[in-house]
Every structure is written in C-alpha cells, then in structure tokens.
Amino acid sequence: MNQYLLSIYQPDGDIPAPEVLEPIVRDLEAVKTEIREAGAWVFGGGLFPPSTATVLRLKGSEVLTTDGPYVEGKEHLGGFTVIQAADLDEALAWGRKVARAITLPIEVRPLQDGSRQ
C-alpha cells in the first residue's frame, strides 16, 4: 500500500459561525470514520493558524528563526490526513469525499517511501 497526504487548504480569516461550521465538522467526522473503518487511516490532524508558525532558514552557516508563515497568502495549510491506498485513483476517491465534507480544496500527494527514486 502507498501512503498519500491529503492537505486541507483553508482561507485566512475568522472561523465560520457555528451554524456553518457544525455541519462541516459532522460531515468530516463521518468521512474520517469511513476511512478508519476501511483500514485506510494512518494519521491526521488540524493545525493552529499560520501566526503560530516558526520558520527555520539556513543562511550561510547560521540557522535563522523567524515568526509566522514562510509565505504570505490568502489561504494556508489548515490540516492534513495521511492515508494508505492501493493507488492514486483510490487516494483521489478519499480526497473527493473529504473535499465534499469540508467544502475546502484538498491536495492529494503521494508520500515518498524510499523505494521510489
């Protein structure tokens, strides 16, 4: 089985009102349960806002530490799920279910396992 990262791209701004967020959370939990029951779940999690990020950057022989995200944008990585799937088509099927549940863009990307060069 291959592993795939399902990245959730979230718009910057305030958290949606409870009447908007609650059905999304409910639908996402249902998809996560389905992924677990299918044996495809590896791990996942939500992330705090980009303002909580710390960036480490090599400059010469020094590693500089700066607050905040590496890039400025109108959206940011809000969370992720790692799944295992037989192939990209299966991973995309799970990604579509997550996109429908969460109503945000989902990027599906294979993880390198060391055997592919």
PDB file of C-alpha atoms in Angstrom:
ATOM      1  CA  MET A   1       0.000   0.000   0.000  1.00  0.00           C
ATOM      2  CA  ASN A   2       1.140   3.517  -0.796  1.00  0.00           C
ATOM      3  CA  GLN A   3       0.644   6.440   1.544  1.00  0.00           C
ATOM      4  CA  TYR A   4      -0.868   9.753   0.464  1.00  0.00           C
ATOM      5  CA  LEU A   5      -1.095  13.147   2.128  1.00  0.00           C
ATOM      6  CA  LEU A   6      -4.487  14.860   1.898  1.00  0.00           C
ATOM      7  CA  SER A   7      -3.774  18.547   2.612  1.00  0.00           C
ATOM      8  CA  ILE A   8      -6.610  20.886   3.536  1.00  0.00           C
ATOM      9  CA  TYR A   9      -6.243  24.438   2.235  1.00  0.00           C
ATOM     10  CA  GLN A  10      -8.102  26.858   4.454  1.00  0.00           C
ATOM     11  CA  PRO A  11      -8.795  30.535   3.702  1.00  0.00           C
ATOM     12  CA  ASP A  12      -7.298  33.112   6.054  1.00  0.00           C
ATOM     13  CA  GLY A  13      -9.794  34.863   8.280  1.00  0.00           C
ATOM     14  CA  ASP A  14     -12.175  34.206  11.095  1.00  0.00           C
ATOM     15  CA  ILE A  15     -13.560  30.783  11.965  1.00  0.00           C
ATOM     16  CA  PRO A  16     -17.022  30.344  10.422  1.00  0.00           C
ATOM     17  CA  ALA A  17     -20.086  30.790  12.607  1.00  0.00           C
ATOM     18  CA  PRO A  18     -21.266  27.657  14.464  1.00  0.00           C
ATOM     19  CA  GLU A  19     -24.269  27.181  12.177  1.00  0.00           C
ATOM     20  CA  VAL A  20     -21.855  26.960   9.218  1.00  0.00           C
ATOM     21  CA  LEU A  21     -19.061  25.018  10.950  1.00  0.00           C
ATOM     22  CA  GLU A  22     -21.097  22.366  12.798  1.00  0.00           C
ATOM     23  CA  PRO A  23     -22.419  20.526   9.706  1.00  0.00           C
ATOM     24  CA  ILE A  24     -18.930  20.601   8.166  1.00  0.00           C
ATOM     25  CA  VAL A  25     -17.382  19.081  11.300  1.00  0.00           C
ATOM     26  CA  ARG A  26     -20.127  16.447  11.405  1.00  0.00           C
ATOM     27  CA  ASP A  27     -19.617  15.528   7.739  1.00  0.00           C
ATOM     28  CA  LEU A  28     -15.837  15.428   8.108  1.00  0.00           C
ATOM     29  CA  GLU A  29     -16.078  13.144  11.147  1.00  0.00           C
ATOM     30  CA  ALA A  30     -18.289  10.788   9.140  1.00  0.00           C
ATOM     31  CA  VAL A  31     -15.689  10.608   6.343  1.00  0.00           C
ATOM     32  CA  LYS A  32     -12.865  10.083   8.870  1.00  0.00           C
ATOM     33  CA  THR A  33     -14.858   7.225  10.418  1.00  0.00           C
ATOM     34  CA  GLU A  34     -15.357   5.716   6.951  1.00  0.00           C
ATOM     35  CA  ILE A  35     -11.614   5.976   6.221  1.00  0.00           C
ATOM     36  CA  ARG A  36     -10.791   4.286   9.546  1.00  0.00           C
ATOM     37  CA  GLU A  37     -13.324   1.505   9.022  1.00  0.00           C
ATOM     38  CA  ALA A  38     -11.857   0.859   5.550  1.00  0.00           C
ATOM     39  CA  GLY A  39      -8.410   0.465   7.116  1.00  0.00           C
ATOM     40  CA  ALA A  40      -7.019   3.404   5.108  1.00  0.00           C
ATOM     41  CA  TRP A  41      -6.390   5.803   8.020  1.00  0.00           C
ATOM     42  CA  VAL A  42      -2.758   6.377   9.043  1.00  0.00           C
ATOM     43  CA  PHE A  43      -2.931   9.658  10.987  1.00  0.00           C
ATOM     44  CA  GLY A  44      -4.013  13.263  10.674  1.00  0.00           C
ATOM     45  CA  GLY A  45      -4.566  16.497  12.486  1.00  0.00           C
ATOM     46  CA  GLY A  46      -5.598  20.103  12.343  1.00  0.00           C
ATOM     47  CA  LEU A  47      -3.110  22.930  12.597  1.00  0.00           C
ATOM     48  CA  PHE A  48      -3.153  26.157  14.575  1.00  0.00           C
ATOM     49  CA  PRO A  49      -3.207  29.399  12.496  1.00  0.00           C
ATOM     50  CA  PRO A  50      -0.103  30.389  10.480  1.00  0.00           C
ATOM     51  CA  SER A  51       0.654  33.126  13.028  1.00  0.00           C
ATOM     52  CA  THR A  52       1.766  30.336  15.405  1.00  0.00           C
ATOM     53  CA  ALA A  53       4.382  29.040  12.940  1.00  0.00           C
ATOM     54  CA  THR A  54       8.123  29.373  13.426  1.00  0.00           C
ATOM     55  CA  VAL A  55      10.306  29.208  10.320  1.00  0.00           C
ATOM     56  CA  LEU A  56      13.902  27.952  10.437  1.00  0.00           C
ATOM     57  CA  ARG A  57      16.022  29.028   7.467  1.00  0.00           C
ATOM     58  CA  LEU A  58      19.657  28.306   6.711  1.00  0.00           C
ATOM     59  CA  LYS A  59      21.632  31.428   5.799  1.00  0.00           C
ATOM     60  CA  GLY A  60      25.325  30.692   5.363  1.00  0.00           C
ATOM     61  CA  SER A  61      26.340  28.711   8.423  1.00  0.00           C
ATOM     62  CA  GLU A  62      23.571  30.139  10.613  1.00  0.00           C
ATOM     63  CA  VAL A  63      20.009  28.916  11.056  1.00  0.00           C
ATOM     64  CA  LEU A  64      17.729  31.933  11.351  1.00  0.00           C
ATOM     65  CA  THR A  65      14.489  31.728  13.320  1.00  0.00           C
ATOM     66  CA  THR A  66      11.531  33.924  12.349  1.00  0.00           C
ATOM     67  CA  ASP A  67       7.921  34.044  13.474  1.00  0.00           C
ATOM     68  CA  GLY A  68       4.989  33.426  11.196  1.00  0.00           C
ATOM     69  CA  PRO A  69       4.473  31.549   7.964  1.00  0.00           C
ATOM     70  CA  TYR A  70       7.174  31.162   5.326  1.00  0.00           C
ATOM     71  CA  VAL A  71       4.985  32.719   2.643  1.00  0.00           C
ATOM     72  CA  GLU A  72       2.157  35.214   2.787  1.00  0.00           C
ATOM     73  CA  GLY A  73      -1.047  34.133   1.133  1.00  0.00           C
ATOM     74  CA  LYS A  74      -4.810  34.225   1.238  1.00  0.00           C
ATOM     75  CA  GLU A  75      -5.004  30.604   2.320  1.00  0.00           C
ATOM     76  CA  HIS A  76      -2.886  28.287   4.408  1.00  0.00           C
ATOM     77  CA  LEU A  77      -2.464  24.643   5.319  1.00  0.00           C
ATOM     78  CA  GLY A  78      -5.195  24.097   7.890  1.00  0.00           C
ATOM     79  CA  GLY A  79      -4.838  20.371   8.471  1.00  0.00           C
ATOM     80  CA  PHE A  80      -3.895  17.090   6.928  1.00  0.00           C
ATOM     81  CA  THR A  81      -4.658  13.405   6.810  1.00  0.00           C
ATOM     82  CA  VAL A  82      -2.290  10.626   5.823  1.00  0.00           C
ATOM     83  CA  ILE A  83      -3.989   7.603   4.292  1.00  0.00           C
ATOM     84  CA  GLN A  84      -2.872   4.372   2.716  1.00  0.00           C
ATOM     85  CA  ALA A  85      -4.328   3.436  -0.636  1.00  0.00           C
ATOM     86  CA  ALA A  86      -3.607   0.914  -3.358  1.00  0.00           C
ATOM     87  CA  ASP A  87      -3.049   3.646  -5.939  1.00  0.00           C
ATOM     88  CA  LEU A  88      -3.634   7.302  -6.796  1.00  0.00           C
ATOM     89  CA  ASP A  89      -7.194   6.646  -8.001  1.00  0.00           C
ATOM     90  CA  GLU A  90      -8.159   5.253  -4.590  1.00  0.00           C
ATOM     91  CA  ALA A  91      -6.452   8.172  -2.824  1.00  0.00           C
ATOM     92  CA  LEU A  92      -8.303  10.645  -5.050  1.00  0.00           C
ATOM     93  CA  ALA A  93     -11.603   8.954  -4.194  1.00  0.00           C
ATOM     94  CA  TRP A  94     -10.914   9.564  -0.480  1.00  0.00           C
ATOM     95  CA  GLY A  95      -9.810  13.124  -1.268  1.00  0.00           C
ATOM     96  CA  ARG A  96     -13.100  13.784  -3.076  1.00  0.00           C
ATOM     97  CA  LYS A  97     -15.050  12.611  -0.031  1.00  0.00           C
ATOM     98  CA  VAL A  98     -13.028  14.905   2.238  1.00  0.00           C
ATOM     99  CA  ALA A  99     -13.491  17.852  -0.173  1.00  0.00           C
ATOM    100  CA  ARG A 100     -17.262  17.308  -0.224  1.00  0.00           C
ATOM    101  CA  ALA A 101     -17.372  17.106   3.581  1.00  0.00           C
ATOM    102  CA  ILE A 102     -15.150  20.045   4.381  1.00  0.00           C
ATOM    103  CA  THR A 103     -16.017  22.236   1.341  1.00  0.00           C
ATOM    104  CA  LEU A 104     -12.367  23.358   1.011  1.00  0.00           C
ATOM    105  CA  PRO A 105      -9.664  22.494  -1.537  1.00  0.00           C
ATOM    106  CA  ILE A 106      -7.838  19.221  -0.878  1.00  0.00           C
ATOM    107  CA  GLU A 107      -4.421  18.442  -2.342  1.00  0.00           C
ATOM    108  CA  VAL A 108      -3.604  14.743  -2.720  1.00  0.00           C
ATOM    109  CA  ARG A 109       0.093  13.936  -2.885  1.00  0.00           C
ATOM    110  CA  PRO A 110       1.965  10.624  -2.603  1.00  0.00           C
ATOM    111  CA  LEU A 111       4.485  10.281   0.206  1.00  0.00           C
ATOM    112  CA  GLN A 112       7.976   9.133  -0.649  1.00  0.00           C
ATOM    113  CA  ASP A 113       8.765   5.808   0.957  1.00  0.00           C
ATOM    114  CA  GLY A 114      12.388   5.468  -0.058  1.00  0.00           C
ATOM    115  CA  SER A 115      11.730   2.774  -2.654  1.00  0.00           C
ATOM    116  CA  ARG A 116      10.860   5.237  -5.423  1.00  0.00           C
ATOM    117  CA  GLN A 117      13.782   7.276  -6.693  1.00  0.00           C
TER     118      GLN A 117
END
